[in-house]
Tab-separated table of C-alpha atoms in Angstrom:
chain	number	residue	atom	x	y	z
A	1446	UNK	CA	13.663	21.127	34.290
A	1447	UNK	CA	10.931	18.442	33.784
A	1448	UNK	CA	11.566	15.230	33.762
A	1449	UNK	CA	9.316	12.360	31.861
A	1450	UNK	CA	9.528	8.704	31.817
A	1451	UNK	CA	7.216	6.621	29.764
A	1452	UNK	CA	6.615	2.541	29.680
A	1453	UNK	CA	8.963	0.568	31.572
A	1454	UNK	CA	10.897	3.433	32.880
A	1455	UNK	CA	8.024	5.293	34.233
A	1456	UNK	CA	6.960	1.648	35.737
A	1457	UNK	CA	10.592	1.390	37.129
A	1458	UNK	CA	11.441	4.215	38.294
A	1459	UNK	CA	7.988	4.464	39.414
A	1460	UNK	CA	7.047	7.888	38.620
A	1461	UNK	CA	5.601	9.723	35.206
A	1462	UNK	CA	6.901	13.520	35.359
A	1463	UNK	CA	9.049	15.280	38.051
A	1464	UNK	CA	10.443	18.505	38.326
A	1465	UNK	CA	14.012	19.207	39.219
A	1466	UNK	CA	16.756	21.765	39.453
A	1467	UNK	CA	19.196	21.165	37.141
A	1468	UNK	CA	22.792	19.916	38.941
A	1469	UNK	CA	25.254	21.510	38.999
A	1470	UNK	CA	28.123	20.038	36.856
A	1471	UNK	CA	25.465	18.325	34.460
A	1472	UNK	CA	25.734	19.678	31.421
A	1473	UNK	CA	24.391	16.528	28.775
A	1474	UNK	CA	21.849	13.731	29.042
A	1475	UNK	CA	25.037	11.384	30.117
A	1476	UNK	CA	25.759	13.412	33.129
A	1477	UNK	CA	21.319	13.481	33.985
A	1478	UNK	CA	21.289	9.397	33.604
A	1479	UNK	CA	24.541	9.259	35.951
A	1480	UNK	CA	22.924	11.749	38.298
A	1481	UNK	CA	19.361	10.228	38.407
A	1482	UNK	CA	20.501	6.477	38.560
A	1483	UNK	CA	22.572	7.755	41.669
A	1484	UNK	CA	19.144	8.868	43.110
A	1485	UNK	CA	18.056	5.712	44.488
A	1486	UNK	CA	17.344	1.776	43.601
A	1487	UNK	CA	14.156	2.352	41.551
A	1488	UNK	CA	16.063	5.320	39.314
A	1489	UNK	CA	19.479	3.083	38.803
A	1490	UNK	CA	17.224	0.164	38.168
A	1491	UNK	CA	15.878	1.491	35.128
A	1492	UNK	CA	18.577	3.117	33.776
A	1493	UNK	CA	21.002	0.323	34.213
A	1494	UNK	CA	20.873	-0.800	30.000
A	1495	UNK	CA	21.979	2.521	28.463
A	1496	UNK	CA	21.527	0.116	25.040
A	1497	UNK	CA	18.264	0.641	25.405
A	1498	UNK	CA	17.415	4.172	26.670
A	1499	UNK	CA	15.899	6.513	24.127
A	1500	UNK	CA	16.063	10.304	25.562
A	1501	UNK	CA	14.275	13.141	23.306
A	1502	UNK	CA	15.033	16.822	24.596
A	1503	UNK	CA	11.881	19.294	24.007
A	1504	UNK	CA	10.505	16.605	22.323
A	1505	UNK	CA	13.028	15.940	20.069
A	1506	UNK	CA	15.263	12.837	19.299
A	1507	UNK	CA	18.705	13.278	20.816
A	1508	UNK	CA	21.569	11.018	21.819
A	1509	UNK	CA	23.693	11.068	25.345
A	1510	UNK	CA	25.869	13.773	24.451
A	1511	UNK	CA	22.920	16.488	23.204
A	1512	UNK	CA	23.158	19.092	25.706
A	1513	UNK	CA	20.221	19.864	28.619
A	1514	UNK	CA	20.207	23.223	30.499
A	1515	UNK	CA	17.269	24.640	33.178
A	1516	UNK	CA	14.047	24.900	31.610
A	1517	UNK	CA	14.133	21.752	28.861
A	1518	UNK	CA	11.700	18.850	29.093
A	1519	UNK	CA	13.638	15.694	29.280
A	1520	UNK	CA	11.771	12.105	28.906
A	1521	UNK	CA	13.742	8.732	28.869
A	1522	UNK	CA	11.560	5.796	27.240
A	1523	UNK	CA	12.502	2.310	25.418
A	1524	UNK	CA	12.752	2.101	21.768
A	1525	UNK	CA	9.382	2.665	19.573
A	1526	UNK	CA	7.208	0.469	19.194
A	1527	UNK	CA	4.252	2.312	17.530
A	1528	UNK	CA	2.366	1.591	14.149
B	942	UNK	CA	-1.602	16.632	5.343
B	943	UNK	CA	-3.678	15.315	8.323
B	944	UNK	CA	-2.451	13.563	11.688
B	945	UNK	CA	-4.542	12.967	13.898
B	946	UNK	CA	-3.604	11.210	17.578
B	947	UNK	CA	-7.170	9.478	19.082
B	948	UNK	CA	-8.224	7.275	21.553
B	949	UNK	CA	-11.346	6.681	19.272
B	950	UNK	CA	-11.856	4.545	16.346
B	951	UNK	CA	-11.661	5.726	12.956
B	952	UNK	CA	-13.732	5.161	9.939
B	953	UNK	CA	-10.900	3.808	7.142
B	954	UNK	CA	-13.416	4.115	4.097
B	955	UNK	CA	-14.214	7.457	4.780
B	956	UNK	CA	-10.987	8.612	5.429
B	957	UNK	CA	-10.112	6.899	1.819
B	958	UNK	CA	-12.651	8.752	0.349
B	959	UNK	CA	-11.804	11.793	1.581
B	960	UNK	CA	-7.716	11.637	0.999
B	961	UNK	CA	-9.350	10.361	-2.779
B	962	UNK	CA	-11.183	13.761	-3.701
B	963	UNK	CA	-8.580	15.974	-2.365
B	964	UNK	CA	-7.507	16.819	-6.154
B	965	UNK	CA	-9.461	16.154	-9.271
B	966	UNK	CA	-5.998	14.647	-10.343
B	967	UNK	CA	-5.584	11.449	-7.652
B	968	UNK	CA	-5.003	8.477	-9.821
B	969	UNK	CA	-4.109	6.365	-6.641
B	970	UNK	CA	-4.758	5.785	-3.216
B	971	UNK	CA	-2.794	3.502	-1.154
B	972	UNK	CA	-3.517	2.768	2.115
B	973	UNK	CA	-2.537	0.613	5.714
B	974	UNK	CA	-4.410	-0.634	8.626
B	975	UNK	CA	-2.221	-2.049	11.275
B	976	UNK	CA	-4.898	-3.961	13.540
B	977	UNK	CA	-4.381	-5.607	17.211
B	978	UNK	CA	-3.435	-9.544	16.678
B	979	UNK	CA	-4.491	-11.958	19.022
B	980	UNK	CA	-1.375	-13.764	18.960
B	981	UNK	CA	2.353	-12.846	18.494
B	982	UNK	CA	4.725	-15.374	17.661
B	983	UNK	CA	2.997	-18.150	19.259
B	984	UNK	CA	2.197	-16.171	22.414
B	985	UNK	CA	-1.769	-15.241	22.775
B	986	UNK	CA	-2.698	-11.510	23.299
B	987	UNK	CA	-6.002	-10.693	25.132
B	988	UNK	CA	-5.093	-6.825	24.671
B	989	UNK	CA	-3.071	-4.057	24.005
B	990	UNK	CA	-2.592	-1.115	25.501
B	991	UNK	CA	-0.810	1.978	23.932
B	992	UNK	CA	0.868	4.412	25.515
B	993	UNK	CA	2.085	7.802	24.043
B	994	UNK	CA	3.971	11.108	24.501
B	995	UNK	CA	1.498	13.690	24.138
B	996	UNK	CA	2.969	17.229	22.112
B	997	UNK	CA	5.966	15.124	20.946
B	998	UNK	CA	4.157	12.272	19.148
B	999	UNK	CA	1.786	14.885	17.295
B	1000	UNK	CA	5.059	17.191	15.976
B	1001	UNK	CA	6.971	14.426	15.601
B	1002	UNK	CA	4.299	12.482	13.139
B	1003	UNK	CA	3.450	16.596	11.544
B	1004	UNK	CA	7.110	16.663	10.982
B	1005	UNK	CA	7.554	13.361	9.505
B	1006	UNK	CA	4.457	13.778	7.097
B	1007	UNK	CA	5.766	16.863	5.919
B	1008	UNK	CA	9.192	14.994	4.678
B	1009	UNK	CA	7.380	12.594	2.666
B	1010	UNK	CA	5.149	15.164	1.042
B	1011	UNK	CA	9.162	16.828	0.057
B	1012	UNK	CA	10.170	13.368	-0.918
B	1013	UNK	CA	6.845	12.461	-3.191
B	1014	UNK	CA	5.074	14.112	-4.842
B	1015	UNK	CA	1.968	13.717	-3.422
B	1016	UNK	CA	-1.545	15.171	-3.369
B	1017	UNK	CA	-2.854	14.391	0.675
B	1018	UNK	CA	-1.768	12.556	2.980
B	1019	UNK	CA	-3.533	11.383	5.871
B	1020	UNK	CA	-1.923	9.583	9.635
B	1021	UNK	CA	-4.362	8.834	12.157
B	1022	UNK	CA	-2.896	6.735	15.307
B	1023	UNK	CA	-4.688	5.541	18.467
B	1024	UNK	CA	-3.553	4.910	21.965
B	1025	UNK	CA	-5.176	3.059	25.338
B	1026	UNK	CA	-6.386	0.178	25.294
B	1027	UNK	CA	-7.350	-2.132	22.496
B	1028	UNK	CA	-8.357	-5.404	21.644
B	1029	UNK	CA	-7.564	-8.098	18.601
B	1030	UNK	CA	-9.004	-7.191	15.766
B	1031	UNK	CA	-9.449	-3.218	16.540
B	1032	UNK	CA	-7.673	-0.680	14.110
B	1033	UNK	CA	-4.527	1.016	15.499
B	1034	UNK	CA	-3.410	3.231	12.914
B	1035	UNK	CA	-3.988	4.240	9.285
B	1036	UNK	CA	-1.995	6.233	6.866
B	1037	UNK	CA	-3.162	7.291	3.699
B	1038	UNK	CA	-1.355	8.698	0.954
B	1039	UNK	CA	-2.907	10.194	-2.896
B	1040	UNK	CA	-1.041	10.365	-5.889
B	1041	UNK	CA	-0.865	11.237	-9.397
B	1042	UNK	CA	1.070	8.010	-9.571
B	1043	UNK	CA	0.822	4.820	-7.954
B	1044	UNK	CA	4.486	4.366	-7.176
B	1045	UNK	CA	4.613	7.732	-5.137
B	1046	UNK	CA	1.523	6.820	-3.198
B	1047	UNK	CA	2.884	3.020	-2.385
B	1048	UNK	CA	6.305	4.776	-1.146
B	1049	UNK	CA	5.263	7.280	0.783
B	1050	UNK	CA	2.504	4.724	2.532
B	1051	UNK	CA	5.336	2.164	3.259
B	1052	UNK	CA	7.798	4.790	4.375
B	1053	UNK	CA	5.453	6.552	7.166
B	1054	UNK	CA	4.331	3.535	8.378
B	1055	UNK	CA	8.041	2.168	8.832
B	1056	UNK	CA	8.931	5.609	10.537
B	1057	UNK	CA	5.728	4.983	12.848
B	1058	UNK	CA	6.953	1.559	13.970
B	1059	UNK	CA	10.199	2.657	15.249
B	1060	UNK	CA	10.117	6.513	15.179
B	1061	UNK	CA	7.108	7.428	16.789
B	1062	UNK	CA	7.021	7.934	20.659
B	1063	UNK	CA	4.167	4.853	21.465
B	1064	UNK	CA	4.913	2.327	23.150
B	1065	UNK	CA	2.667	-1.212	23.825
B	1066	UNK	CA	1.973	-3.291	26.426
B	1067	UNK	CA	0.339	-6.734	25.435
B	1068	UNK	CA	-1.993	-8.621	27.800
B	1069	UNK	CA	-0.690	-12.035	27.934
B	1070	UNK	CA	-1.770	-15.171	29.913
B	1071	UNK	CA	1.674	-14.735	31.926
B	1072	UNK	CA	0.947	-10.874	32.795
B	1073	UNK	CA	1.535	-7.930	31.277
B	1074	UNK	CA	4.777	-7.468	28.850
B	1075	UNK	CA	5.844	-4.060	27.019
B	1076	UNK	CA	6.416	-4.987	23.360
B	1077	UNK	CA	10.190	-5.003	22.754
B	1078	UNK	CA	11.388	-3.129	19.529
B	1079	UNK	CA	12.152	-5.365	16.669
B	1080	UNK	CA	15.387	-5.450	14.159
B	1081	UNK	CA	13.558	-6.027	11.393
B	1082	UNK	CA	11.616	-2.859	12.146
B	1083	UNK	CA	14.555	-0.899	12.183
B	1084	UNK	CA	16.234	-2.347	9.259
B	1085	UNK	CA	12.447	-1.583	7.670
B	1086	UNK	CA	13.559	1.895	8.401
B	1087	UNK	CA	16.856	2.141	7.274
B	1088	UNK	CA	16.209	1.402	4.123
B	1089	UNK	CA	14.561	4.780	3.544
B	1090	UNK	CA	17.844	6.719	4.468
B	1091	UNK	CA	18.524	9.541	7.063
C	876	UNK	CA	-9.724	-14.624	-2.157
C	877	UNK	CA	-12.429	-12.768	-3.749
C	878	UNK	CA	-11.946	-10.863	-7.584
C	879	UNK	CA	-15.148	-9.039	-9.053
C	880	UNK	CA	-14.998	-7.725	-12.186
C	881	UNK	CA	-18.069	-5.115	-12.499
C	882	UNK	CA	-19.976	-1.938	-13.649
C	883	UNK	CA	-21.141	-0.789	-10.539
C	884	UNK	CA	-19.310	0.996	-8.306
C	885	UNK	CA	-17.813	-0.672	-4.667
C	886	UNK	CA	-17.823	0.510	-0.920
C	887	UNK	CA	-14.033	0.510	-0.400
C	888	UNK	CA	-14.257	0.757	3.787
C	889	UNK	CA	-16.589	-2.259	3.304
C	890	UNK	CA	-14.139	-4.342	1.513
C	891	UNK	CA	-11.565	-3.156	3.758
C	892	UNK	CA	-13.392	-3.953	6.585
C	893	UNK	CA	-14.332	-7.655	5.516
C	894	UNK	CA	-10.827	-8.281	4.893
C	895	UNK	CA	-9.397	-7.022	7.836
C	896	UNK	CA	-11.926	-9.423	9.578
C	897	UNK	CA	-10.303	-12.490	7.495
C	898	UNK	CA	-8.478	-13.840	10.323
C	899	UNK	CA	-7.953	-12.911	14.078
C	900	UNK	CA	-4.178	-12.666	12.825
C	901	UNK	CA	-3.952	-9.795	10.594
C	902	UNK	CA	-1.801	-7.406	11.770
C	903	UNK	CA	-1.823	-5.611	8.503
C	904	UNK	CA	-3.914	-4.751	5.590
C	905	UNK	CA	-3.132	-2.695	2.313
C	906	UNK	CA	-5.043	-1.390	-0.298
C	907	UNK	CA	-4.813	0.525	-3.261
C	908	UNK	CA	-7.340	2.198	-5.105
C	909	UNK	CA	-7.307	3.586	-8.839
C	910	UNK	CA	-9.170	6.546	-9.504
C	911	UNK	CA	-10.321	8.401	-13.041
C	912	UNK	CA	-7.885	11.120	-12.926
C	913	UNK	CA	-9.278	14.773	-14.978
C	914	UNK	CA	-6.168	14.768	-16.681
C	915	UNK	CA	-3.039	12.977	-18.150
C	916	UNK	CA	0.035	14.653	-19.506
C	917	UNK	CA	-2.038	18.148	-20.008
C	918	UNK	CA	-4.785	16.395	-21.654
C	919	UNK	CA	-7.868	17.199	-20.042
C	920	UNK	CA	-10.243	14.355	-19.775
C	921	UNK	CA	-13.518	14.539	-19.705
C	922	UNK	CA	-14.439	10.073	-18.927
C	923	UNK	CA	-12.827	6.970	-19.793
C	924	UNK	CA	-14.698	3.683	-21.180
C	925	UNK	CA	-12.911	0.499	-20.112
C	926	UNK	CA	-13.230	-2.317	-22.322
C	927	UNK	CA	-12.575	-5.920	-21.052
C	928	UNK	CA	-12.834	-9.411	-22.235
C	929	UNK	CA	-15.404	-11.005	-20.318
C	930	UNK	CA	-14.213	-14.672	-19.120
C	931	UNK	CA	-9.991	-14.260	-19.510
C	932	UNK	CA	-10.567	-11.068	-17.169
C	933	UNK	CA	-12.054	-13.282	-14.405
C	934	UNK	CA	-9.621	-16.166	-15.425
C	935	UNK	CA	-6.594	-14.837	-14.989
C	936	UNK	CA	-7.219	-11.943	-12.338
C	937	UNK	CA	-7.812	-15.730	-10.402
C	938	UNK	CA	-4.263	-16.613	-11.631
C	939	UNK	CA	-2.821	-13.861	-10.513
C	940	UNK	CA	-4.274	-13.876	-6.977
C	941	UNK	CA	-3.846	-17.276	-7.072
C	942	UNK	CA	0.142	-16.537	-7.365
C	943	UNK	CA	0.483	-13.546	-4.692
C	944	UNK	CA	-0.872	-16.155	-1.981
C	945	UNK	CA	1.988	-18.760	-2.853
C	946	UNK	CA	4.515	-15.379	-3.079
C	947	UNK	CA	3.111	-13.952	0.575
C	948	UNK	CA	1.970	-15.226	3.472
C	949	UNK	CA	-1.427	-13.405	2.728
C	950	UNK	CA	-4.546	-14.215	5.441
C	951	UNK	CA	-6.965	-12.733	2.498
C	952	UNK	CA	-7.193	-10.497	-0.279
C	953	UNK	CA	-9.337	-8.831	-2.856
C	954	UNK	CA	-9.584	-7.252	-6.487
C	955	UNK	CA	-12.284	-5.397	-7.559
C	956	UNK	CA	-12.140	-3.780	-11.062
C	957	UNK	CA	-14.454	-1.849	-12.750
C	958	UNK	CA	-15.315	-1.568	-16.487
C	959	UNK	CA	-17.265	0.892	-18.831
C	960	UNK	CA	-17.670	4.622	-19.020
C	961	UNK	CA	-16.528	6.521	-15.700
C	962	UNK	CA	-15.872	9.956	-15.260
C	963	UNK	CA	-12.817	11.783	-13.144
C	964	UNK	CA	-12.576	10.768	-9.260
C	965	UNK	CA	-14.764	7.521	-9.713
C	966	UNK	CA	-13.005	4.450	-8.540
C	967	UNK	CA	-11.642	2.011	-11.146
C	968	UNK	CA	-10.129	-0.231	-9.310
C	969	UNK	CA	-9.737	-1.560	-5.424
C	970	UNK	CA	-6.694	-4.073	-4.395
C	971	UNK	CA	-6.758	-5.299	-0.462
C	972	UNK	CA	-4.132	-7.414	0.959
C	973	UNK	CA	-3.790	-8.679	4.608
C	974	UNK	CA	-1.390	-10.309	6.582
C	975	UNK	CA	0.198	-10.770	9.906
C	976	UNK	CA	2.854	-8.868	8.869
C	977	UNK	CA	3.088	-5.408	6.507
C	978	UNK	CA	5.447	-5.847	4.864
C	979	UNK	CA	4.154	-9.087	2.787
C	980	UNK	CA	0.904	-6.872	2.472
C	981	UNK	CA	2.152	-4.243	0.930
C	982	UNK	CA	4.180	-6.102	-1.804
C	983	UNK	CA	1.681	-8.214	-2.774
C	984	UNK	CA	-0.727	-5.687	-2.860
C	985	UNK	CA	2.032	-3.864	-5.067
C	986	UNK	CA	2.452	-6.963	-7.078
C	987	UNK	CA	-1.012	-6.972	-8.159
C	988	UNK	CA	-1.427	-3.624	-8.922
C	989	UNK	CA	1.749	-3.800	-11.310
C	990	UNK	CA	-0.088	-6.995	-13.070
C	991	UNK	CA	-3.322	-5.299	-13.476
C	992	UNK	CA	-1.889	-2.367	-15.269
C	993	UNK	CA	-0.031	-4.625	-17.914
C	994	UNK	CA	-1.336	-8.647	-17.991
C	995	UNK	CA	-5.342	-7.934	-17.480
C	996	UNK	CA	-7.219	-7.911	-20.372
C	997	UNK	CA	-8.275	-4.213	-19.750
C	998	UNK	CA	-7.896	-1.505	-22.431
C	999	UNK	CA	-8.582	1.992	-21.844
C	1000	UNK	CA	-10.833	4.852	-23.882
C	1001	UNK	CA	-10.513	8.110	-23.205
C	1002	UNK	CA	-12.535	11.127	-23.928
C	1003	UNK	CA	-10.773	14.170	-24.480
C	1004	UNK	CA	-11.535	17.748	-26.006
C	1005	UNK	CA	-9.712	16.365	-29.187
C	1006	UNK	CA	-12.137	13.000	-29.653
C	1007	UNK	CA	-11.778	9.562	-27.857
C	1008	UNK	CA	-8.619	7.955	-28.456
C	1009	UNK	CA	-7.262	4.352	-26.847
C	1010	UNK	CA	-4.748	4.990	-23.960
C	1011	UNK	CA	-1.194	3.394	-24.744
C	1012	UNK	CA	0.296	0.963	-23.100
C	1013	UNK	CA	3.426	2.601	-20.791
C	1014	UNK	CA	6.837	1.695	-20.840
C	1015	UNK	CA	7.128	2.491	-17.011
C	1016	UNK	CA	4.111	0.132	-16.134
C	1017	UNK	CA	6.079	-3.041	-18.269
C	1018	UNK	CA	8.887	-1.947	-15.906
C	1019	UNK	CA	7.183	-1.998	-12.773
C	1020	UNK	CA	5.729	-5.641	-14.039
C	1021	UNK	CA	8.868	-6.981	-14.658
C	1022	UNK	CA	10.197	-5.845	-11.131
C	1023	UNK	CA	8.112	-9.183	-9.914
C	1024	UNK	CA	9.862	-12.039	-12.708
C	1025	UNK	CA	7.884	-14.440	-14.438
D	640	UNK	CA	-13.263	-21.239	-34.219
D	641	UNK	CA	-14.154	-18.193	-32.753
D	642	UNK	CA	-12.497	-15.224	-33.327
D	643	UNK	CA	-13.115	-12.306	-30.892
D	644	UNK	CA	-11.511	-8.495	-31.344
D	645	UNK	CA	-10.798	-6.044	-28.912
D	646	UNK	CA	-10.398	-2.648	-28.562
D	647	UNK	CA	-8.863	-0.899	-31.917
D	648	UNK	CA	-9.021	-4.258	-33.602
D	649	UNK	CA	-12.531	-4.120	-32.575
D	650	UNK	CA	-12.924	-0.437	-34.517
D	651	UNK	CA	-10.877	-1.394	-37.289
D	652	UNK	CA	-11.693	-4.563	-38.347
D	653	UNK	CA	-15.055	-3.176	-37.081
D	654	UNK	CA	-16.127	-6.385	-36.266
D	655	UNK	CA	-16.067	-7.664	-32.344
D	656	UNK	CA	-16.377	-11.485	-32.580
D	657	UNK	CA	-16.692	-13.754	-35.710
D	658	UNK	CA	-16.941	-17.602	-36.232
D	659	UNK	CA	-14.127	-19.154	-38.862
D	660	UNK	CA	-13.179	-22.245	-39.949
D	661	UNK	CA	-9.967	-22.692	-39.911
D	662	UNK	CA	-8.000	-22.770	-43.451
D	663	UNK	CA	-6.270	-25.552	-44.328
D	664	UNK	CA	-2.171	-24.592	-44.001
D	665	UNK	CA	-2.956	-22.320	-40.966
D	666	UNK	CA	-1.374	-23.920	-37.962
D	667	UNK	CA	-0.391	-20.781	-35.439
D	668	UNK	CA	-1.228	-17.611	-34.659
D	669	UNK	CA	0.697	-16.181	-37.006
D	670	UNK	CA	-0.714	-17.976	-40.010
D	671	UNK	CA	-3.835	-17.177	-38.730
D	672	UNK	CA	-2.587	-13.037	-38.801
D	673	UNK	CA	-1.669	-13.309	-42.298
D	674	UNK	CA	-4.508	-15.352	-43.196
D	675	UNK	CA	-7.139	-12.419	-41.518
D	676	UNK	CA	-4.499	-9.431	-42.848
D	677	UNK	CA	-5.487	-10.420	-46.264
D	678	UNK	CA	-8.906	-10.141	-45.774
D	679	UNK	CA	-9.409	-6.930	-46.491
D	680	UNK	CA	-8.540	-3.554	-45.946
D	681	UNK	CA	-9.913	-3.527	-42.355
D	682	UNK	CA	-8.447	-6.615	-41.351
D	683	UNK	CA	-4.931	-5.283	-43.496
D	684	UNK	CA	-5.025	-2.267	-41.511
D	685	UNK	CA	-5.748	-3.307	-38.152
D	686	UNK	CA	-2.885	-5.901	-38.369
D	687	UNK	CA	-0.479	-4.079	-39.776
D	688	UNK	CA	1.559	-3.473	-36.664
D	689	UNK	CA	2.393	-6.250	-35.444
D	690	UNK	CA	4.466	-5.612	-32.465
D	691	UNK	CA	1.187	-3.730	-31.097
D	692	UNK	CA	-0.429	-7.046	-31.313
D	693	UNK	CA	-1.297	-9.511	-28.301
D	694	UNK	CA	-2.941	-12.559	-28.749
D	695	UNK	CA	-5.254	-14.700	-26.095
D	696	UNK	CA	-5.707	-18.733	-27.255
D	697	UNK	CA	-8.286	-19.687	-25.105
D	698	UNK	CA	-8.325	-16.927	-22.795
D	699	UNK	CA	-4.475	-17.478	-22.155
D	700	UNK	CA	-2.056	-14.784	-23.328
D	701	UNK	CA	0.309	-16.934	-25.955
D	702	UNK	CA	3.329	-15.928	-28.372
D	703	UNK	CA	2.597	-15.587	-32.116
D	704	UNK	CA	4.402	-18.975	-32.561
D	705	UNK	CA	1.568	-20.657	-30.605
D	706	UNK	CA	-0.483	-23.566	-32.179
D	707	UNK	CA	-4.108	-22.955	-32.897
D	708	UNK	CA	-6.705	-25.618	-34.094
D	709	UNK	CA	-10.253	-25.963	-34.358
D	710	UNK	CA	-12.407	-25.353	-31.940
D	711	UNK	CA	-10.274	-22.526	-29.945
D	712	UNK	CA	-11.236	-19.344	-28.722
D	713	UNK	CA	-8.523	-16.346	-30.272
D	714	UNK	CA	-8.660	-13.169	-29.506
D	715	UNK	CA	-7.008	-10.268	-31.104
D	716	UNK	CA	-6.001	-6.889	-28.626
D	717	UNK	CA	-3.374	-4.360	-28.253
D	718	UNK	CA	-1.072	-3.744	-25.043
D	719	UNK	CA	-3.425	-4.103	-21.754
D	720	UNK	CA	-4.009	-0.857	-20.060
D	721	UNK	CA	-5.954	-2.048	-16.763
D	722	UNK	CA	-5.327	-0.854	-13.110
């Protein structure tokens, strides 16, 4: 599974794109934020506000309870600011 | 139906003209530039820089292009947005939309560039003199959205 | 504030351009242009004479600009409109509107629009397969006019 | 006073501009209608509709119950059709 973070996340966590086997027992994007913010101060750092976590799934739009398997490109960024 | 996603500047007039002959039967063309300020809410901006999700920002802005050509009936439509850096006064993104009628072009217009602002996967970061800050998402921007339904 | 009221035709990325440059605070800059379109309700057309009334034209098109800057927090804007004999795809007429924020740029730019197509001493000749004949006022434009009030 | 036509006026009364003076009795613009609809049968024609009729006092778009006087500047035109 790859993993991307973009703006303050990627700043916080301090990383752009990882690739990871996907735990056991996660099964949604809820049970990926619980697992990476367990990973270590940078990770729970910047995933402390779920209010303002935006997660797309294969580069879609989803919310916390979309499902993630092996394989799917996950990326956690702030709300848009584009335009 | 163009999108294009650029680190390079664009030439607005000739994308107008363009988006203008794509049918013999364009009666309007409306258009937006959104440009860097130098200053936001009292707070002075030196620069801007844009980051973006490459693959998901181009099928994301394809997809939303498409709905507006099933929502108006419209002749071409045109989205070109930049990322990196940029300075006040430099063009950050354009849409263009042709019509047979005014209304349709002036809707579709405001309702991509309302989807852009809090839709599309970029995200600034404003040179300030107190550092670097990302550009926080605004309410009114999302209530901008809203207003054109799911 | 600029308004032209001319024959000759206009370089709409230059306009843009110019008043985009207005102020080191425009975040945002609509336009609109009006284009000869080859047909209208399955008539074909082959040009279109627009007659004006030299002085009131200028006059009021001032008005009217005049009125969107008191409405909006505009930095600049423009109106350009054409008159005499143009054929399909030329450009009739060019409305820019900037701002710090898009949202006032694209209603007043809008709001002008709507008052061109009903208050400005403009009337419209068009040449079809079936002789010239004066376009008629429509219902739909006194709407969109009255959308604004008084 | 100076009377200027536009667009099927123009054609019809087939006249574009014209210098009056102004008959004693006519006050407003529509004595001033009446006073040009009798004419003749350009003028008759032309005028017959009335509710196709707008009506510029010196360059300002006024009602038909609008005063007019020496000197002014009226101009005759149907429904405008700009933009």
């Amino acid at each position: 599974m790859k993993i991307l973070y973009f703006a303050h996340f990627r700043e916080r966590a301090n990383i752009a794109e990882e690739d990871i086997v996907l735990p056991k027992g996660v099964e949604d994007v809820n049970g990926l934020l619980d697992w990476l913010a367990a990973r270590g101060e940078g990770y729970a750092d910047a995933f402390a506000d779920r209010d303002h976590i935006r997660v797309a799934v294969n580069q879609e739009h989803v919310e916390f309870d979309a499902a993630v398997k092996d394989g799917d490109e996950v990326a956690f960024f702030p709300p848009m600011t584009g335009g | 139906m163009t999108i294009r996603v650029q680190a390079e500047d664009f030439d607005t007039g000739a994308e107008i003209a363009k988006i203008s002959a794509s049918s013999s039967n364009v009666g309007g063309v409306c258009s937006f530039v959104g440009l860097v300020r130098d200053a936001d809410e009292d707070k002075s901006i030196t620069a801007m820089t844009l980051e973006h999700y490459p693959g998901m920002t181009e099928k994301q802005l394809a997809k939303i292009e498409a709905e507006a050509h099933q929502r108006w009936p419209l002749d071409d439509s045109l989205i070109i947005h930049r990322y990196g850096r940029l300075e006040p006064g430099e063009q950050i993104v354009l849409v263009v939309t042709a019509s047979a009628h005014r209304k349709a072009a002036f809707e579709a217009c405001e309702f991509l560039i309302d989807w852009l602002k809090t839709k599309a996967p970029f995200w600034k970061s404003e040179e300030t003199p107190d550092g670097n800050t990302w550009v926080e998402a605004k309410a009114t921007d999302d209530d901008a959205a809203e207003k054109w339904g799911k």
